[in-house]
Short mmCIF file of C-alpha atoms in Angstrom, two decimals:
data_model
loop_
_atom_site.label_atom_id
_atom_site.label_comp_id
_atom_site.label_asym_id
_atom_site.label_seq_id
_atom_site.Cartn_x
_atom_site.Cartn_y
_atom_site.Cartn_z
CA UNK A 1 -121.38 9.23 -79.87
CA UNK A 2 -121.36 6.23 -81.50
CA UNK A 3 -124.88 4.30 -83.21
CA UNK A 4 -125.38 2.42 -80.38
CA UNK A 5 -125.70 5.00 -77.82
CA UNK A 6 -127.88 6.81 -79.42
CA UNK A 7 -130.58 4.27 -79.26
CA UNK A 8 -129.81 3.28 -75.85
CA UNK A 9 -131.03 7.21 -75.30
CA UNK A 10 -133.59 7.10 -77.34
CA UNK A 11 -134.81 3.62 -75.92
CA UNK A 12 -135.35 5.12 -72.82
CA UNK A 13 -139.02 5.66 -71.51
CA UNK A 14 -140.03 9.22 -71.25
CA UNK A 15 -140.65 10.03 -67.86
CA UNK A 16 -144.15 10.85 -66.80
CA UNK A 17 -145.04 14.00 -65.19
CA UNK A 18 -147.62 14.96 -62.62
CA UNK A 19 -147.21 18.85 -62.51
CA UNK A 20 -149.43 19.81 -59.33
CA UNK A 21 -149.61 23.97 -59.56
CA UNK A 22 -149.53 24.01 -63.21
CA UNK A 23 -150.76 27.46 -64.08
CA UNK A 24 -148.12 29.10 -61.74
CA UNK A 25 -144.69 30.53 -62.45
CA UNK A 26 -143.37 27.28 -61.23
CA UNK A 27 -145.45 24.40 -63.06
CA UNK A 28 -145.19 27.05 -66.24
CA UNK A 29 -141.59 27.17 -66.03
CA UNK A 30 -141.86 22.56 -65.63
CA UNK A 31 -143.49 22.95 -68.91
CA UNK A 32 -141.36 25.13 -70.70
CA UNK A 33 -138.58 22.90 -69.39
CA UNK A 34 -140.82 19.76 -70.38
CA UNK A 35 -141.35 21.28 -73.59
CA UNK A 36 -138.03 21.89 -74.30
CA UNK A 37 -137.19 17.59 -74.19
CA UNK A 38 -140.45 16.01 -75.83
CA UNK A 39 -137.93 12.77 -75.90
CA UNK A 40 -137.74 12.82 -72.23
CA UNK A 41 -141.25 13.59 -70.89
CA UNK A 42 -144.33 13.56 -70.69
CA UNK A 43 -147.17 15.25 -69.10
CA UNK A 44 -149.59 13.03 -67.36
CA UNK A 45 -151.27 15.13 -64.81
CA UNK A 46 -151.72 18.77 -64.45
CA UNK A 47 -153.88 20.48 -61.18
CA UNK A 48 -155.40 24.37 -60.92
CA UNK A 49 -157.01 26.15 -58.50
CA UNK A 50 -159.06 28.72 -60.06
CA UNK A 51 -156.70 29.38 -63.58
CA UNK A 52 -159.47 27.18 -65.10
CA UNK A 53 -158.58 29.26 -68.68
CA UNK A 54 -154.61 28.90 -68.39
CA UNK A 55 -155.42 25.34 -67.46
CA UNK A 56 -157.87 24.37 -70.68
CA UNK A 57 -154.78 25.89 -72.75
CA UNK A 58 -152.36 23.82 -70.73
CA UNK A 59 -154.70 20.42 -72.11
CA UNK A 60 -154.91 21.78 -75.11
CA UNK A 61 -151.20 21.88 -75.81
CA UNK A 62 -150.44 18.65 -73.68
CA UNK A 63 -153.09 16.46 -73.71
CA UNK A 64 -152.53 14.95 -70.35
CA UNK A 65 -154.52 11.80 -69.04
CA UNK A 66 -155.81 13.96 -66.16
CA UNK A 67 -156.60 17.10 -65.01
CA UNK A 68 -157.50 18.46 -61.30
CA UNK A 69 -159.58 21.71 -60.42
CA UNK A 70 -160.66 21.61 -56.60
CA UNK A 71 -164.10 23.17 -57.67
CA UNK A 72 -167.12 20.87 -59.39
CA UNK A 73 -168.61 24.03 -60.95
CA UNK A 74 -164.95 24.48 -62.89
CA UNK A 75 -164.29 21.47 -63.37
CA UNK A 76 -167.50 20.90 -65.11
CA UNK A 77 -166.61 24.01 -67.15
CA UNK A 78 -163.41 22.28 -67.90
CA UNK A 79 -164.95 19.28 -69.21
CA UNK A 80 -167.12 20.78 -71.43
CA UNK A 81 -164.52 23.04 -73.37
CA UNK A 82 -162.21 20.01 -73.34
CA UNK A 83 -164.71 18.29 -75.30
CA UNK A 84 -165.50 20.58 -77.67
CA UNK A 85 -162.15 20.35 -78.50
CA UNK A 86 -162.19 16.59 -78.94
CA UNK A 87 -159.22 16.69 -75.92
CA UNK A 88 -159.79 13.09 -74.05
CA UNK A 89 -158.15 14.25 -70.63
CA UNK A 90 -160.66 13.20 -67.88
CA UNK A 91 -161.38 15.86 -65.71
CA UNK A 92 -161.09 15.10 -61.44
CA UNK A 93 -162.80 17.12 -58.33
CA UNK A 94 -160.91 18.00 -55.28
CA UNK A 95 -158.49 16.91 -53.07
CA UNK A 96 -158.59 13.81 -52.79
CA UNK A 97 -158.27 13.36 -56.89
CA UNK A 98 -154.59 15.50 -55.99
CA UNK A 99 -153.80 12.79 -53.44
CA UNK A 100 -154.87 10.16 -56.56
CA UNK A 101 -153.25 11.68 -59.13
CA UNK A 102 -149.73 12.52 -57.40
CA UNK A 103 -149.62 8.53 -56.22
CA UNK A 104 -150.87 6.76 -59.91
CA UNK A 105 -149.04 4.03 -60.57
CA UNK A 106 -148.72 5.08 -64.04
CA UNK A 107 -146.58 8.48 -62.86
CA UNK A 108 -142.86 8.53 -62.45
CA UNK A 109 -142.45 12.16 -61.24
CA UNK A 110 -144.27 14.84 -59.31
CA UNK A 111 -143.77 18.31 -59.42
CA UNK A 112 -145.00 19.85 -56.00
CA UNK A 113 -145.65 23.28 -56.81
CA UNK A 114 -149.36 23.85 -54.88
CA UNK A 115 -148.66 26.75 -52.55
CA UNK A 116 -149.09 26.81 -49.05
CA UNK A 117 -150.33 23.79 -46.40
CA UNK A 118 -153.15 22.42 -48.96
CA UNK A 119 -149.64 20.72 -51.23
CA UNK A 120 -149.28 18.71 -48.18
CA UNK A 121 -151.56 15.82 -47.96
CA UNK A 122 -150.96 15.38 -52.28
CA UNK A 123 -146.89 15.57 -51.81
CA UNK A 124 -147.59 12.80 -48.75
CA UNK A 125 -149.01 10.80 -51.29
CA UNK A 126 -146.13 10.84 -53.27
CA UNK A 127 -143.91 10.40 -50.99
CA UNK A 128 -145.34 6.94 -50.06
CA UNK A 129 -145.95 5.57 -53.52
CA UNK A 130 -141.91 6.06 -53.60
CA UNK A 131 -142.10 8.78 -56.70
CA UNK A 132 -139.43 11.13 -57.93
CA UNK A 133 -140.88 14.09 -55.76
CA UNK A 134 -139.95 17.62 -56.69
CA UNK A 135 -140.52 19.87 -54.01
CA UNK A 136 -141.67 22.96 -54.92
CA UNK A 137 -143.97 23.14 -52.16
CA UNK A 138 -142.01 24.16 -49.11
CA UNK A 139 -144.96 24.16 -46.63
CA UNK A 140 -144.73 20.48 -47.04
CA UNK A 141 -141.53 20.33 -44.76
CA UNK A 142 -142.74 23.52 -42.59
CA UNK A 143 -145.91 22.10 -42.26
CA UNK A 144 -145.37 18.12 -42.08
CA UNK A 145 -141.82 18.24 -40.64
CA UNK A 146 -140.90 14.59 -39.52
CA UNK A 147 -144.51 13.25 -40.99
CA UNK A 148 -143.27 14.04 -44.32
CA UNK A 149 -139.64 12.72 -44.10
CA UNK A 150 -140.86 9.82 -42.56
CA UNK A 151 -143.32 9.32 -45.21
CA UNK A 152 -140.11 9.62 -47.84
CA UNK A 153 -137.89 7.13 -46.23
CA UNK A 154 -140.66 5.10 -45.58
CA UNK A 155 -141.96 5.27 -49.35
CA UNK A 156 -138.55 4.93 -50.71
CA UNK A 157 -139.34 8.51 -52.73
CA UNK A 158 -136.70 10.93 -54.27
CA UNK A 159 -136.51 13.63 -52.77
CA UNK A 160 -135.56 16.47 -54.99
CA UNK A 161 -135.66 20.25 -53.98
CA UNK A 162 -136.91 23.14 -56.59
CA UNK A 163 -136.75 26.17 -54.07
CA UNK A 164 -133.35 27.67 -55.65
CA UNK A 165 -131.82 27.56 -52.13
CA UNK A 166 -132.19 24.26 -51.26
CA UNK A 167 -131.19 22.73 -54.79
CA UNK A 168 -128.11 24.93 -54.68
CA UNK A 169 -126.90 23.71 -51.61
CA UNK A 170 -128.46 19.71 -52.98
CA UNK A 171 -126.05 20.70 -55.98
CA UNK A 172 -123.05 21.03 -53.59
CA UNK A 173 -123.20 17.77 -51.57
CA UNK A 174 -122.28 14.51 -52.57
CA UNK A 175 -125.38 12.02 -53.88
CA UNK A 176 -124.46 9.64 -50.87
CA UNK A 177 -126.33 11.68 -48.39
CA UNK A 178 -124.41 9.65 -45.46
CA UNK A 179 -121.62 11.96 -46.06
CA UNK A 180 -123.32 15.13 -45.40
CA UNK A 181 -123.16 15.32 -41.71
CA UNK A 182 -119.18 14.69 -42.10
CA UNK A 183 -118.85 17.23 -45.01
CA UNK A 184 -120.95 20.53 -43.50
CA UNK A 185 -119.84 22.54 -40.60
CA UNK A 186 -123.74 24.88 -41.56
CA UNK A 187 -124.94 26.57 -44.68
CA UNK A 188 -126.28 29.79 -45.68
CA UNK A 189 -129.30 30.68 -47.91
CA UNK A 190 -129.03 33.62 -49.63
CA UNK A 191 -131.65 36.35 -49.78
CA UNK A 192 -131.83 39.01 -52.32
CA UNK A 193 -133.95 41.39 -50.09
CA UNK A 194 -136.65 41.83 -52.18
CA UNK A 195 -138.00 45.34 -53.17
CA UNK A 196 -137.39 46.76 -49.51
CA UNK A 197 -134.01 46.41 -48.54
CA UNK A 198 -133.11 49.57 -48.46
CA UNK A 199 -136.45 51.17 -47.58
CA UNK A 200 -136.93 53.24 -44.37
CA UNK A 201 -138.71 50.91 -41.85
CA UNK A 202 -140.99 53.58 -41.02
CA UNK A 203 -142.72 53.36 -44.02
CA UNK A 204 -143.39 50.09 -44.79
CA UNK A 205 -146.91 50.85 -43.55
CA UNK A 206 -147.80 52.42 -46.51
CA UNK A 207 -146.68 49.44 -48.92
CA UNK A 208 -149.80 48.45 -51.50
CA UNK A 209 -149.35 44.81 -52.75
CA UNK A 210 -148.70 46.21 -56.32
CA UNK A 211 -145.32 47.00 -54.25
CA UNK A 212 -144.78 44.20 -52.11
CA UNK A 213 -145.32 41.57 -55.45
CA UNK A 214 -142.54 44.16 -57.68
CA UNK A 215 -139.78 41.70 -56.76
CA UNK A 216 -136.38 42.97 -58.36
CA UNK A 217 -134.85 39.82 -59.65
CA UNK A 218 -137.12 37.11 -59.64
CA UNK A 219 -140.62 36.41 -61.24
CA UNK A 220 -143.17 34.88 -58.35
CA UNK A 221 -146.56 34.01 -57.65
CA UNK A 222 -148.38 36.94 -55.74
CA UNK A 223 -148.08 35.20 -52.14
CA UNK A 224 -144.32 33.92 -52.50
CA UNK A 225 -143.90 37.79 -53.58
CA UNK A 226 -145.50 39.18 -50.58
CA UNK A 227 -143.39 36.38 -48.48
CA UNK A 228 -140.43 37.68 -49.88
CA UNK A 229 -140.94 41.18 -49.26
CA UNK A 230 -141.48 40.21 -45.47
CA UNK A 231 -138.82 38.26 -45.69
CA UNK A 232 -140.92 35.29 -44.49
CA UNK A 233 -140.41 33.08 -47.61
CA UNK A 234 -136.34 33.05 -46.01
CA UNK A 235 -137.91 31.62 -42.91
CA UNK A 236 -139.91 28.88 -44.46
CA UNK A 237 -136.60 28.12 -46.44
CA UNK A 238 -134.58 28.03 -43.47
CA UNK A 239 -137.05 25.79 -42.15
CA UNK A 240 -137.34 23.73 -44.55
CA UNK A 241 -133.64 23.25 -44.66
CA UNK A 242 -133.64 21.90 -41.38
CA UNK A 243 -135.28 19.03 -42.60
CA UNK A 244 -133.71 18.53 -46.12
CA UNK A 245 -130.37 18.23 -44.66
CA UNK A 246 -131.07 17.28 -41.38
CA UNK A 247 -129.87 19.79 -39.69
CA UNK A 248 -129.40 22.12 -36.59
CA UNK A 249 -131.17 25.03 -36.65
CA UNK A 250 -128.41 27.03 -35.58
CA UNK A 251 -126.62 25.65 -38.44
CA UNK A 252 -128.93 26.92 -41.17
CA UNK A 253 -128.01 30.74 -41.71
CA UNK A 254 -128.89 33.79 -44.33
CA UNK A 255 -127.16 36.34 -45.83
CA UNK A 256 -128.84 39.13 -48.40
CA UNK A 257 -127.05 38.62 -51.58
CA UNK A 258 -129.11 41.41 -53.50
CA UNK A 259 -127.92 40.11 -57.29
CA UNK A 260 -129.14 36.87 -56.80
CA UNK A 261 -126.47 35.25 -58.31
CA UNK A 262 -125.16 33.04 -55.74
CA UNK A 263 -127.84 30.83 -54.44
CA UNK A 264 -126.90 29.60 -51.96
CA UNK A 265 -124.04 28.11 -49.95
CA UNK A 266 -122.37 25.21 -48.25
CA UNK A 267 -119.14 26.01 -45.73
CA UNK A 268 -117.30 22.77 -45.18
CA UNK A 269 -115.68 21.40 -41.92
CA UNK A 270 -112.49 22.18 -43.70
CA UNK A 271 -113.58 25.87 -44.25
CA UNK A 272 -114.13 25.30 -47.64
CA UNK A 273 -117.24 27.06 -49.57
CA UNK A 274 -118.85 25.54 -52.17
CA UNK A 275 -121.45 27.49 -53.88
CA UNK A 276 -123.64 27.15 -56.54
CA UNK A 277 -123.84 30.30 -59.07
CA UNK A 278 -126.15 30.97 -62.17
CA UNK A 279 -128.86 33.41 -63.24
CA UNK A 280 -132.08 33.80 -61.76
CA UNK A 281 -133.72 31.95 -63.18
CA UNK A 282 -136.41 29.02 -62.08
CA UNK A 283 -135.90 26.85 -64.88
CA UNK A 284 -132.38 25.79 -63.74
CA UNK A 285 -133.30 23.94 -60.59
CA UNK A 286 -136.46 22.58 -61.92
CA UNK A 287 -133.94 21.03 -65.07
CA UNK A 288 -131.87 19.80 -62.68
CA UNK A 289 -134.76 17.97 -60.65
CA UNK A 290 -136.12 16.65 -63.42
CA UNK A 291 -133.19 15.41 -65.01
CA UNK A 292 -130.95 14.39 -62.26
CA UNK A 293 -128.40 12.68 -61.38
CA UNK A 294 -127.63 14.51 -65.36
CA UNK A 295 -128.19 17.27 -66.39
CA UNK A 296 -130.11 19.10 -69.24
CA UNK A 297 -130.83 22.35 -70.76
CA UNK A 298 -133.18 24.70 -69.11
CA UNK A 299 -133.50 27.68 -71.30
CA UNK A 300 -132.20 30.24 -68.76
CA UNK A 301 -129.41 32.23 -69.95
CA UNK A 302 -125.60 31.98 -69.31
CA UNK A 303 -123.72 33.48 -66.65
CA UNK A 304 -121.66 36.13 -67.90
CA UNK A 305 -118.97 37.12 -65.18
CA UNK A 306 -117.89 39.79 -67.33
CA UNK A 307 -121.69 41.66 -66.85
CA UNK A 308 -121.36 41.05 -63.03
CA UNK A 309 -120.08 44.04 -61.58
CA UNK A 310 -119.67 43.45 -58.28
CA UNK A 311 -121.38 40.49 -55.87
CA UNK A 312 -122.40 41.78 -52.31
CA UNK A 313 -123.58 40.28 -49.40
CA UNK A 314 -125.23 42.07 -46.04
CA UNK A 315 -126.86 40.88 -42.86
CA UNK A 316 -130.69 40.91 -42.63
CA UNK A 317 -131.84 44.07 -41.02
CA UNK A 318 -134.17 42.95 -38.09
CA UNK A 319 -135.95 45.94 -38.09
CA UNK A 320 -136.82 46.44 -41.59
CA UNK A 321 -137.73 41.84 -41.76
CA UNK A 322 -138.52 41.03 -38.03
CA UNK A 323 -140.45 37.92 -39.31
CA UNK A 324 -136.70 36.06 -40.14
CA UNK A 325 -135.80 35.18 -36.84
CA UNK A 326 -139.62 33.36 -36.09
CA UNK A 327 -137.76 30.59 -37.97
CA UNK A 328 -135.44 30.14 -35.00
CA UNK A 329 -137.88 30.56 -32.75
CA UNK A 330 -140.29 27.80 -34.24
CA UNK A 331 -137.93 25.32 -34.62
CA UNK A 332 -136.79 25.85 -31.08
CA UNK A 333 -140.35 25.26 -29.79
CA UNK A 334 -142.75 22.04 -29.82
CA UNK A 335 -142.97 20.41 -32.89
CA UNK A 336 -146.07 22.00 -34.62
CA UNK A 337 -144.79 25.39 -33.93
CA UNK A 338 -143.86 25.72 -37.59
CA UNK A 339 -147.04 24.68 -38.56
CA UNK A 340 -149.16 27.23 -36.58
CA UNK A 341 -146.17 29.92 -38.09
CA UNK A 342 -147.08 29.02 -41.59
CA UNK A 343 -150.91 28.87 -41.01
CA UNK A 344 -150.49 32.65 -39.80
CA UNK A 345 -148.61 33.48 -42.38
CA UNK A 346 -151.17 32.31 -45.08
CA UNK A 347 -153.87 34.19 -43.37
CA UNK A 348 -151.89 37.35 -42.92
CA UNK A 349 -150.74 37.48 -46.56
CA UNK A 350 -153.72 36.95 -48.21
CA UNK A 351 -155.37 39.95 -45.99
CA UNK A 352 -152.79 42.22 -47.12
CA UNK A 353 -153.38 40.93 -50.97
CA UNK A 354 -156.63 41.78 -50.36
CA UNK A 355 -155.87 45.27 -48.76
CA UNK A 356 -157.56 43.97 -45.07
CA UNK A 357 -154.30 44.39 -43.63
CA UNK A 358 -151.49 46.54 -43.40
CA UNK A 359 -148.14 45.43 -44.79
CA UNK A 360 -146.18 46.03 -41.68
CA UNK A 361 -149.00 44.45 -39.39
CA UNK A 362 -148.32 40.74 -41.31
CA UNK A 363 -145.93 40.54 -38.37
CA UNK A 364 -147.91 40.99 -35.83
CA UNK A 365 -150.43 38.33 -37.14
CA UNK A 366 -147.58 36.09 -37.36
CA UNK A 367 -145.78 36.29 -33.72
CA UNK A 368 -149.15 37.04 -32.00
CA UNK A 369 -150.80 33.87 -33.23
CA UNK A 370 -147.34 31.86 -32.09
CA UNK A 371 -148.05 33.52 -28.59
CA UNK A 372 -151.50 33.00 -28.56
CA UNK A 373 -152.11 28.98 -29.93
CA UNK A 374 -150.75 26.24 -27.64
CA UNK A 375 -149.38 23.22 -29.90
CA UNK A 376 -150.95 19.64 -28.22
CA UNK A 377 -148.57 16.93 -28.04
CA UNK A 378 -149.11 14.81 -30.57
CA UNK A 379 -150.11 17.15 -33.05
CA UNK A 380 -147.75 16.46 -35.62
CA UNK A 381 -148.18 12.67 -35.73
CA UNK A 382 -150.78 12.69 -38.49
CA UNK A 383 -152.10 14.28 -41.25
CA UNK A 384 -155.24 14.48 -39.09
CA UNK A 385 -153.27 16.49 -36.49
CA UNK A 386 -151.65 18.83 -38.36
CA UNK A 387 -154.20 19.97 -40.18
CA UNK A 388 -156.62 20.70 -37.06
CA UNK A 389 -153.51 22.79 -35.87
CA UNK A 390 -153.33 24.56 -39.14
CA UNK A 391 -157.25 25.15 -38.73
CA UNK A 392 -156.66 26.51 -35.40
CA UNK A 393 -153.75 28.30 -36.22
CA UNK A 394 -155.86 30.01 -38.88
CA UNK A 395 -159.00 30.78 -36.96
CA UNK A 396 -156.91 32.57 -34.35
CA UNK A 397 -155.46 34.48 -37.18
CA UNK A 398 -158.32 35.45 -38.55
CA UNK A 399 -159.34 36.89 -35.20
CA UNK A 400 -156.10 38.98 -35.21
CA UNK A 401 -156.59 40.25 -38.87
CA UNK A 402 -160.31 41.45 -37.90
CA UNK A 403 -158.44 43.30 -35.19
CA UNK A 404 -155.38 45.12 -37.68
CA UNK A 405 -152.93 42.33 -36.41
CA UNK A 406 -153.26 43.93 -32.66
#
């Protein structure tokens, strides 16, 4: 490389980073990727929801402009310590400061990494102040649907997906997205099955969330865990595929891969496969959203092929994860229907994390509040709308938790 390229690199203003979910495993693993290219970024923002000690160390180390807590008595708390400390990152209450934070004109990228429906009104935000959004989040797409993709176009955003399935299959199609209704004939996400694939059905009652959380190859937040074991996160994915890549439903398909080395995969008109391969490891797609159209390292470790012994791949038991196919049958209904599903899902999960509800009765909360709630017509043509259907969704829930899901 000669002189002059290297200070066109260096030249190059670091990108600014909003990391929204900081003290999770996926805004940790942004940082440690962050970290890893001080040349390249910054940190501007960083959010918590009750981590208020992982997120004082998180200032203390990065010394961002702003920092979010949702609560006034933590955020106070915040405050003071940062102080102390002679740390001059102003400390912001609640959700609108997310919304504020995620659309400053001062911030190039956002990584959506708040789980579950309250990411969606911050990643909107994004969305229409045209960012670089990374999309952590998935419940933005299950939850907004066309109100969010709208809101990209319309915004002029990036659109860059962090779920391991979606930027695998991002990672196979050509950057001129007019090409991918030409190039795919449907895709499948892989699945590894999580800690219960090959456990007997009839005793999935007796799962404790220390079990449902063990995953085997991948390290998760305590509700993605859960959703995994349920196989419910794979239905949000496929979901959320639908709108990524525009898609059929019928043409979004899974497959348990249980090495997790394959993440996912594209199957060409042609009958070609393209597929993206690599360890598991969440610091590779979050490099590769952060860094793309190049590429950078991440810290994960190389493929070896020569460790792999063997690379498997079964159908999805329906028995052992009936909650799959509600992805299906969402999409197929009114628009909404996804939301309600997600809504159920959030309410059912954190029951069971909180031992008010049996592992195998999540399902039951989940397809008896789709057969319960009746989606109005234009609920999904504001934020408004969808977020009364998620608080009906939930209330109706709730009812079916206090009952055991029956």
């Amino acid at each position: 490389m000669s002189a002059s390229s290297v200070t066109t690199v260096l030249s190059v203003p670091r990108q600014r980073v909003c990391v929204l979910g900081s003290t999770g495993s996926i805004g940790t693993s942004t940082l440690d990727v962050i970290g890893r290219h001080p040349e390249r970024f910054e940190v501007f923002a960083l959010s918590a929801h009750s981590r208020v000690d992982d997120l004082a160390a998180q200032c203390l180390r990065w010394q961002p402009r702003f920092a979010v807590l949702p609560d006034v008595a933590a955020a106070r708390d915040l405050a003071t310590r940062l102080r102390s400390a002679d740390v001059r990152t102003e400390v912001l209450v609640g959700a609108a400061a997310l919304e504020e934070v995620a659309a400053h004109p001062e911030v190039d990228s956002v990584m959506a990494a708040i789980v579950g429906a309250a990411g969606l009104a911050p990643c909107l935000a994004a969305a229409r102040a045209g960012k670089r959004l990374l999309l952590a989040n998935k419940e933005a797409l299950v939850v907004g649907g066309e109100l969010f993709m709208r809101a990209v176009r319309e915004g002029g955003a990036t659109l860059l997906p962090i779920d391991s399935e979606h930027s695998a299959i991002f990672q196979c199609l050509p950057e001129d997205r007019s090409a991918w209704a030409q190039r795919i004939d449907h895709i499948v996400l892989t699945a590894s099955g999580g800690p219960f694939r090959q456990r007997d059905p009839a005793t999935l009652a007796e799962v404790t969330p220390e079990q449902a959380c063990a995953h085997p190859n991948w390290v998760m937040g305590r509700k993605i865990s859960v959703d995994s074991a349920t196989m419910m996160n794979k239905a949000l994915e496929v979901i959320e595929a639908r709108w990524l890549f525009d898609l059929a439903p019928r043409d979004v398909r899974v497959l348990l891969h249980p090495q997790s080395i394959i993440h996912s995969m594209v199957v060409c008109r042609d009958a070609s496969v393209l597929a993206q391969l690599g360890t598991p490891d969440m610091r590779v797609p979050i490099a590769y959203g952060l860094s793309w159209p190049q590429r950078i390292e991440s810290g994960a470790a190389q493929l070896d092929f020569l460790s792999l012994a063997s690379l498997t791949f079964e159908p999805a038991d329906a028995q052992r994860f009936p909650g799959l196919q509600l992805a299906w049958q969402a999409l197929e209904a009114r628009p909404g229907t996804t939301a309600v599903l997600n809504a159920a899902n959030e309410v059912a999960v954190a029951a069971f994390l909180e031992r008010r509800l049996r592992f195998d009765r999540i399902h039951a909360v989940n397809a008896g509040t789709l057969a319960q709630l009746a989606v109005p017509e234009d609920a999904t043509s504001t934020l408004g709308g969808l977020l009364a259907l998620d608080a009906s969704a939930r209330a109706v829930a709730g009812e079916l938790v206090a009952r055991g899901g029956v």
